[in-house]
Coordinates of C-alpha atoms in Angstrom, one line a residue:
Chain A
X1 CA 91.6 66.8 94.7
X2 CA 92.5 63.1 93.7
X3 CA 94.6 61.9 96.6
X4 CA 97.8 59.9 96.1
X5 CA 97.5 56.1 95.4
X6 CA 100.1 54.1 96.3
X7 CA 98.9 51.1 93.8
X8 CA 100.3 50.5 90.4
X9 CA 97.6 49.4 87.9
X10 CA 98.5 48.9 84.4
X11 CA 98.3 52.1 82.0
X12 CA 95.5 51.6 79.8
X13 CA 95.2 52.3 76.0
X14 CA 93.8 55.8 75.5
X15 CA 92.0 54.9 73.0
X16 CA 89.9 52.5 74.9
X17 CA 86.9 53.8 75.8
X18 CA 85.2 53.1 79.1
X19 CA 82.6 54.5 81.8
X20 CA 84.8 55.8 84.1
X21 CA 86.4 57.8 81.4
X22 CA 83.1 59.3 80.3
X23 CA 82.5 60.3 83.5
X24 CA 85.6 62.1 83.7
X25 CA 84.9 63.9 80.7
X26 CA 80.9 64.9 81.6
X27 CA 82.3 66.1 84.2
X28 CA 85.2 68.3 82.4
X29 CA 82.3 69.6 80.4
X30 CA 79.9 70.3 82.8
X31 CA 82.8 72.5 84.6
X32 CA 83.8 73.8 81.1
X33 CA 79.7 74.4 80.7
X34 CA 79.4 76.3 83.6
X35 CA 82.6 78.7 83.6
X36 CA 81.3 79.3 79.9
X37 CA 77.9 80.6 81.2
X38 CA 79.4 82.3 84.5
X39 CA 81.6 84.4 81.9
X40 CA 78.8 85.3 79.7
X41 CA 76.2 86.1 82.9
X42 CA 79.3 88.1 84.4
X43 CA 79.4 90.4 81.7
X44 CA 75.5 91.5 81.7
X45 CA 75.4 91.0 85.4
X46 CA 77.9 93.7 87.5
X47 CA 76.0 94.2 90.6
X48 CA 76.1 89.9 91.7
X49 CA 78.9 90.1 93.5
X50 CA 78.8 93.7 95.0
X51 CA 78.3 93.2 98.9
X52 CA 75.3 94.9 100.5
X53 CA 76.6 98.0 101.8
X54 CA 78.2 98.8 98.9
X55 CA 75.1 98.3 97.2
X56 CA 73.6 100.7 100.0
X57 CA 76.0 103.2 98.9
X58 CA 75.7 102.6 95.3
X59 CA 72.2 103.4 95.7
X60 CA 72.4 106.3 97.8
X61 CA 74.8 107.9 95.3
X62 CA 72.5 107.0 92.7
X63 CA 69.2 108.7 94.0
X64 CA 71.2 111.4 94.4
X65 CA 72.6 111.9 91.4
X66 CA 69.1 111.2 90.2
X67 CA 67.8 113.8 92.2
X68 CA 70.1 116.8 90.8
X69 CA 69.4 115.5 87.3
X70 CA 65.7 115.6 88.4
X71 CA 66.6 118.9 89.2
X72 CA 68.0 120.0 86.2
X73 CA 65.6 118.6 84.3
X74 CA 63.1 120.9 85.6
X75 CA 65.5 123.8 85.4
X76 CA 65.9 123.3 81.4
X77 CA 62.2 122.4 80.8
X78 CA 60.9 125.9 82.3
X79 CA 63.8 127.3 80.0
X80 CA 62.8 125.4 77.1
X81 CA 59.3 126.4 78.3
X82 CA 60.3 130.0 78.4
X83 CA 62.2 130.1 74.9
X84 CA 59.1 128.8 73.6
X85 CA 56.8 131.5 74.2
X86 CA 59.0 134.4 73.9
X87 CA 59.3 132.2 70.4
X88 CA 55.7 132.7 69.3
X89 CA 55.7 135.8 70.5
X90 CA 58.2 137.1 68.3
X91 CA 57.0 135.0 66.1
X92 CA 53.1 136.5 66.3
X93 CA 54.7 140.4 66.6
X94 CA 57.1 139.2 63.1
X95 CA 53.8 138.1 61.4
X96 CA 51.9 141.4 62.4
X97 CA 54.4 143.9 61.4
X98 CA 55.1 141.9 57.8
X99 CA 51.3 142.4 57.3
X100 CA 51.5 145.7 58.2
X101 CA 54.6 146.4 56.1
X102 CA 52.7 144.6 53.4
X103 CA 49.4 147.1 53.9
X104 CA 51.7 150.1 54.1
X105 CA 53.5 149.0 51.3
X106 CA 50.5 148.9 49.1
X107 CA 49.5 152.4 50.3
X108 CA 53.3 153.6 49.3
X109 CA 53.4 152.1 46.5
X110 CA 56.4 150.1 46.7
X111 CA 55.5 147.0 45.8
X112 CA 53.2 145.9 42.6
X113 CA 49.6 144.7 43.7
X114 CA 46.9 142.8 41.7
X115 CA 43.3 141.7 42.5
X116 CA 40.0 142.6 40.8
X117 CA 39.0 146.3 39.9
X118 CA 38.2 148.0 36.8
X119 CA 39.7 149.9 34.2
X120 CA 38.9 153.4 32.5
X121 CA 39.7 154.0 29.1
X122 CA 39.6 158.3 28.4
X123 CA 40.0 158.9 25.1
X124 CA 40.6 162.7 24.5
X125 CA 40.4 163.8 20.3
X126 CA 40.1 167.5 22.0
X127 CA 42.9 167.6 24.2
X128 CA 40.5 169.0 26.6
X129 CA 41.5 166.7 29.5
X130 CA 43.9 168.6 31.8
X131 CA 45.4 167.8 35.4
X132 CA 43.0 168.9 37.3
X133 CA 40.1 166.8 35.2
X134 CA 42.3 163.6 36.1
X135 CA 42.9 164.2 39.5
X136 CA 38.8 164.8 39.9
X137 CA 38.7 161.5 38.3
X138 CA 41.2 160.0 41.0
X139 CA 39.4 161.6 43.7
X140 CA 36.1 160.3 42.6
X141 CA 38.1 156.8 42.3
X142 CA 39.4 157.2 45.8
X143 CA 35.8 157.8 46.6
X144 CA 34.2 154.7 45.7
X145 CA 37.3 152.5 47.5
X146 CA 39.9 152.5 45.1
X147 CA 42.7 150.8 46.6
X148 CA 45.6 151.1 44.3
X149 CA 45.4 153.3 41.2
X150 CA 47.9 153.4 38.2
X151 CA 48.0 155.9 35.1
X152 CA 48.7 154.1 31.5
X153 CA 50.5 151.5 33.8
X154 CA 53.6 153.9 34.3
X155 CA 52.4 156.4 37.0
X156 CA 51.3 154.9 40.4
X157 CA 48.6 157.1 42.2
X158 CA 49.8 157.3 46.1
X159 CA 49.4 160.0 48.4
X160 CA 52.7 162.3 47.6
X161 CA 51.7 162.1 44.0
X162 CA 50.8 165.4 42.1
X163 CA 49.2 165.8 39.0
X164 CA 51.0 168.9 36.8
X165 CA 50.1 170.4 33.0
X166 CA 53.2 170.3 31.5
X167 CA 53.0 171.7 27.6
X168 CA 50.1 170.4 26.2
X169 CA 51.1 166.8 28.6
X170 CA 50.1 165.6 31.8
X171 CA 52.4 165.0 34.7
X172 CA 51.4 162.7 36.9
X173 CA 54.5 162.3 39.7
X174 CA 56.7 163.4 37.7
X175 CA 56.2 160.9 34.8
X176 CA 55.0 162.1 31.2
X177 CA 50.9 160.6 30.7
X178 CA 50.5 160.2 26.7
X179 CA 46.7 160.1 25.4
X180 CA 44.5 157.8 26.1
X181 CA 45.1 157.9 29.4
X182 CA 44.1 154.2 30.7
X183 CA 43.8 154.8 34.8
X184 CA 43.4 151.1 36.1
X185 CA 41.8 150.5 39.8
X186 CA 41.7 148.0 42.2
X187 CA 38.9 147.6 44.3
X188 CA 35.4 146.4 44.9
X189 CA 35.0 146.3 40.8
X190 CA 31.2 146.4 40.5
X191 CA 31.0 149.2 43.2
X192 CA 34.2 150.9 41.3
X193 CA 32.0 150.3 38.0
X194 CA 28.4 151.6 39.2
X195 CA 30.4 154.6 41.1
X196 CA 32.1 156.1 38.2
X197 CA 28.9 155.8 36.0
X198 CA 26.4 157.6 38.1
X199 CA 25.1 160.7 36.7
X200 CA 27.0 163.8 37.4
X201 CA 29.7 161.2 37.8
X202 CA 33.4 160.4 36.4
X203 CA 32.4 159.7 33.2
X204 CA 29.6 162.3 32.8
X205 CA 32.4 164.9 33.6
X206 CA 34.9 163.8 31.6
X207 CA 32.4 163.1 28.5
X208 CA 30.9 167.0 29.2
X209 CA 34.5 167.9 28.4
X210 CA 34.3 165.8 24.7
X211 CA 36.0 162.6 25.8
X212 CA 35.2 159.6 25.3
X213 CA 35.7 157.0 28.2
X214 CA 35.7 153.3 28.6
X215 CA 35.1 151.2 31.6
X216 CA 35.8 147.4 31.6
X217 CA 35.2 145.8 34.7
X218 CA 38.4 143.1 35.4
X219 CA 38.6 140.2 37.5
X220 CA 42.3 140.5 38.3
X221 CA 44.3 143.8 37.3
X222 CA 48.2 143.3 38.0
X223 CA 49.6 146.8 38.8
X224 CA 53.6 146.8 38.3
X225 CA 54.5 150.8 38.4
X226 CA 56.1 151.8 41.5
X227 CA 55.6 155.3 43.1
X228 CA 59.2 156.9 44.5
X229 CA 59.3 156.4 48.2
X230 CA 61.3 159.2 49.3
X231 CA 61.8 159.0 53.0
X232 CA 60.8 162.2 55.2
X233 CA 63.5 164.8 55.8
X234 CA 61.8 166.5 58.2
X235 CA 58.6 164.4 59.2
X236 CA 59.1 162.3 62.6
X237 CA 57.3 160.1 63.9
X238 CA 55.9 160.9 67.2
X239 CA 55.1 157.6 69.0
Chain B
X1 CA 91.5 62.1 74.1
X2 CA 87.5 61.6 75.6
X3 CA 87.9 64.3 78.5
X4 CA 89.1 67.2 76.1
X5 CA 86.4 66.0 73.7
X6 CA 83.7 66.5 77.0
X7 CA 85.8 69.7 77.3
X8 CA 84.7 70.9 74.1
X9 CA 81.3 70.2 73.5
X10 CA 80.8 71.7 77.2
X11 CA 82.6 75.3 75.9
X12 CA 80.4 75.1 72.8
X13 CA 77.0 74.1 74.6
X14 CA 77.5 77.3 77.2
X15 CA 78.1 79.3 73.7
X16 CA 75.5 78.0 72.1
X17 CA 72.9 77.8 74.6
X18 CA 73.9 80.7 76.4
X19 CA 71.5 80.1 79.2
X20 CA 70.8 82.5 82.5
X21 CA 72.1 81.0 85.6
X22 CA 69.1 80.7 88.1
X23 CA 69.0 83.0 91.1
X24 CA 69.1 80.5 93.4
X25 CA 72.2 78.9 91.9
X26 CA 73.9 82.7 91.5
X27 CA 76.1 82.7 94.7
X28 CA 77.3 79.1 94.6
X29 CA 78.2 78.5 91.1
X30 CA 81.7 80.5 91.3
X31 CA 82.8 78.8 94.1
X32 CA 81.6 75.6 92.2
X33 CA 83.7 76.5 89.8
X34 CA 87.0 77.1 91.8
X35 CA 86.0 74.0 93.3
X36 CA 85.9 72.3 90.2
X37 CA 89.3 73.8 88.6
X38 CA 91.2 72.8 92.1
X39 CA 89.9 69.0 91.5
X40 CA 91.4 69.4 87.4
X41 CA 94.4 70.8 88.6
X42 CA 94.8 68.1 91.3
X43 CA 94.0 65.5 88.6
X44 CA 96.8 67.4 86.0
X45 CA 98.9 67.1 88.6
X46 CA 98.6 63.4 89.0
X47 CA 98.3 62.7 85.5
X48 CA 102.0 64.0 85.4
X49 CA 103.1 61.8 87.9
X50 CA 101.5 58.7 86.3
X51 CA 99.3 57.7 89.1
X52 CA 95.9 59.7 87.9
X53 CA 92.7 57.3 89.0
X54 CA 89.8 57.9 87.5
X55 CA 87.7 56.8 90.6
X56 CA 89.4 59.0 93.1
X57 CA 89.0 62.2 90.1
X58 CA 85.2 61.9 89.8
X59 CA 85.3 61.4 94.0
X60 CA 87.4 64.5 94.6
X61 CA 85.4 66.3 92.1
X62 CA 82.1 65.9 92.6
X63 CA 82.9 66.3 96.5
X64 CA 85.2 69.5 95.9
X65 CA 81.5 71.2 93.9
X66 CA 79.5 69.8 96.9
X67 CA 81.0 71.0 100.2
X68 CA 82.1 74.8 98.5
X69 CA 78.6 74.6 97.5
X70 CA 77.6 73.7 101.1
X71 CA 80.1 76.4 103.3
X72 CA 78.8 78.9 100.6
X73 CA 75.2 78.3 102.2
X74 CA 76.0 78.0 105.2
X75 CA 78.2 81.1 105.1
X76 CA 74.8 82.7 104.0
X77 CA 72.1 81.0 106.7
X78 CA 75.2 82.6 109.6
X79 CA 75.7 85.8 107.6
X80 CA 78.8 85.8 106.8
X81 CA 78.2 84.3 103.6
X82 CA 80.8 86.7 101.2
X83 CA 83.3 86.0 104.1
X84 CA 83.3 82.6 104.0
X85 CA 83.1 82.6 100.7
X86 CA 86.4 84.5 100.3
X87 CA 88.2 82.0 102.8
X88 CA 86.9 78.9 100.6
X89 CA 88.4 80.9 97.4
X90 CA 91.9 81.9 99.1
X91 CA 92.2 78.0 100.5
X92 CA 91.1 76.4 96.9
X93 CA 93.6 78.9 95.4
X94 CA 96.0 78.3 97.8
X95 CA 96.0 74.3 96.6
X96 CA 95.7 75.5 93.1
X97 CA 99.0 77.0 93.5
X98 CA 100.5 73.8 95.0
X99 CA 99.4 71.9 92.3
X100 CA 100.5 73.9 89.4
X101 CA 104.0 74.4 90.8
X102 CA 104.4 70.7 91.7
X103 CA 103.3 70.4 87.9
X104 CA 105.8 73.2 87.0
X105 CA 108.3 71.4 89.1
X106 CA 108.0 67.9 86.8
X107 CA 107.9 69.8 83.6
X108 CA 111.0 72.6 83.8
X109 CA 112.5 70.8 86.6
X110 CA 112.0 74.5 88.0

């Protein structure tokens, strides 16, 4: 603190500029200087002027705390851990029962299904073709591997289906079969194709009866007709 | 007119620069500074009362920095550094208070 002076000396101009007062004002700076960068190292810097216990306690609280977070850290990683596998396991179980609901579908016949297979063309002048010739024909089909069978693209072959003479037509499910019947397979199409002309095979049968039949083997054969799922009325399952 | 000028460039040098204080300088610089501000006030104060030296400022000054400085280490080498330091803050305050009412005083006649 500038002490008291007792002596008068002459006021100088202010505008005269001398050492003295350059000192005065290095000095104003260099205080201004370092309150400036005390401010700005205050604000990043909290913990400077905390006394050492405190900063004992500080710390003790903080491992703490980081202990129970530690804590629950674990807790919600063997949760996480937990939902994750019960998630691919429900996950694995949803794919398996969509394949199987695909596989039973195709055997019910309520969806459409495509892939190669053949195609047998019966033309019948005679009208000597009856139910029971066609469902031979089917069973010889189902014989060779025939997955999916369809009749002129209208009658789906599944295991409910019956075959029916109906005034001088065939009923095959229920649905009228107009001549030439076209039955369309899928399946192994060259093992479909060789099965059906064997001798004493499908086509020797039918052609014994005066028909005339066709088979074209087919790289892909797109079945749309649907069979009627009826669900069992008195059928349970037992498992 | 040249002090406020240093005054200036020193705010705008801190901003500028923005420089870390060291660690070693850490515990003394606040004191410094209240050191510093009592020795401004104290030279406010005589400026009022027309009899401001510029000798005697720079004296008072640079000594004020020096010996808070100095008990601030000391404080530290006997361990009862933050102590200390507290009593060299409530004392510079203490004349900081003087000065500005005796400034006060001249001013509002108050």
């Amino acid at each position: 603190m500038p002490e008291p002076r007792t002596d008068d000396r002459p006021k100088r101009s202010p505008f005269k500029v001398s050492v003295s007062q350059l000192v005065v004002a290095a000095l104003i700076g260099g205080l201004a200087f370092a309150i400036t960068v005390q401010v700005r190292d205050d604000d990043t810097d909290d913990y400077s002027g905390v006394r050492g216990d405190d900063l004992v306690e500080l710390l003790k609280s903080l491992d703490s705390a980081n202990e129970r977070l530690n804590g629950q850290i674990d807790d919600l990683t063997d949760t996480r851990n937990g939902l994750l596998s019960s998630t691919q396991r429900s996950q694995k179980a949803q794919k398996q029962a969509k394949q199987r609901a695909e596989q039973l579908a195709i055997l019910a016949g309520s969806v459409g299904a495509s892939g190669p297979g053949i195609e047998v063309v019966v033309q019948d002048p005679n009208q000597q073709i009856d139910a029971a010739a066609i469902l031979d024909a089917v069973e010889e089909l189902r014989d060779a591997g025939a997955e999916v069978i369809a009749i002129n693209g209208v009658a789906r072959v599944v295991a409910q289906t019956y075959f029916l003479d109906d005034a001088d037509q065939i009923r095959v499910g229920g649905r009228e079969i107009k001549r030439p019947y076209r039955i369309e397979v899928i399946g192994d199409a060259s093992g479909l194709a060789e099965a059906v002309r064997f001798p004493g095979g499908l086509v020797d049968s039918l052609e014994n009866r005066g028909a005339s039949v066709i088979v074209t083997k087919k790289d892909k054969i797109t079945i749309t007709a649907l069979a009627d799922v009826k669900s069992p009325e008195y059928a349970r399952p037992t498992s | 007119m040249i002090p406020v000028i240093g005054l200036a460039i020193g705010v705008i040098a801190g901003l500028v620069f923005q420089p870390t204080v060291p660690t070693d300088l850490q515990p003394y610089l606040p004191i410094a500074i209240v050191a510093a501000l009592d020795a401004v006030v104290g030279a406010l104060r005589a400026l009022g009362e027309r009899r401001f030296d510029d000798r005697v400022f720079v004296v008072s000054f640079i000594s004020n920095v020096v010996i808070a400085a100095f008990m601030v280490y000391l404080g530290d080498q006997l361990g009862v550094g933050s102590q200390l330091s507290t009593g060299v803050v409530v004392v510079l305050g203490i004349r900081i208070f003087a000065n500005a009412a005796a400034i006060r005083r001249r001013i509002f006649h108050a």
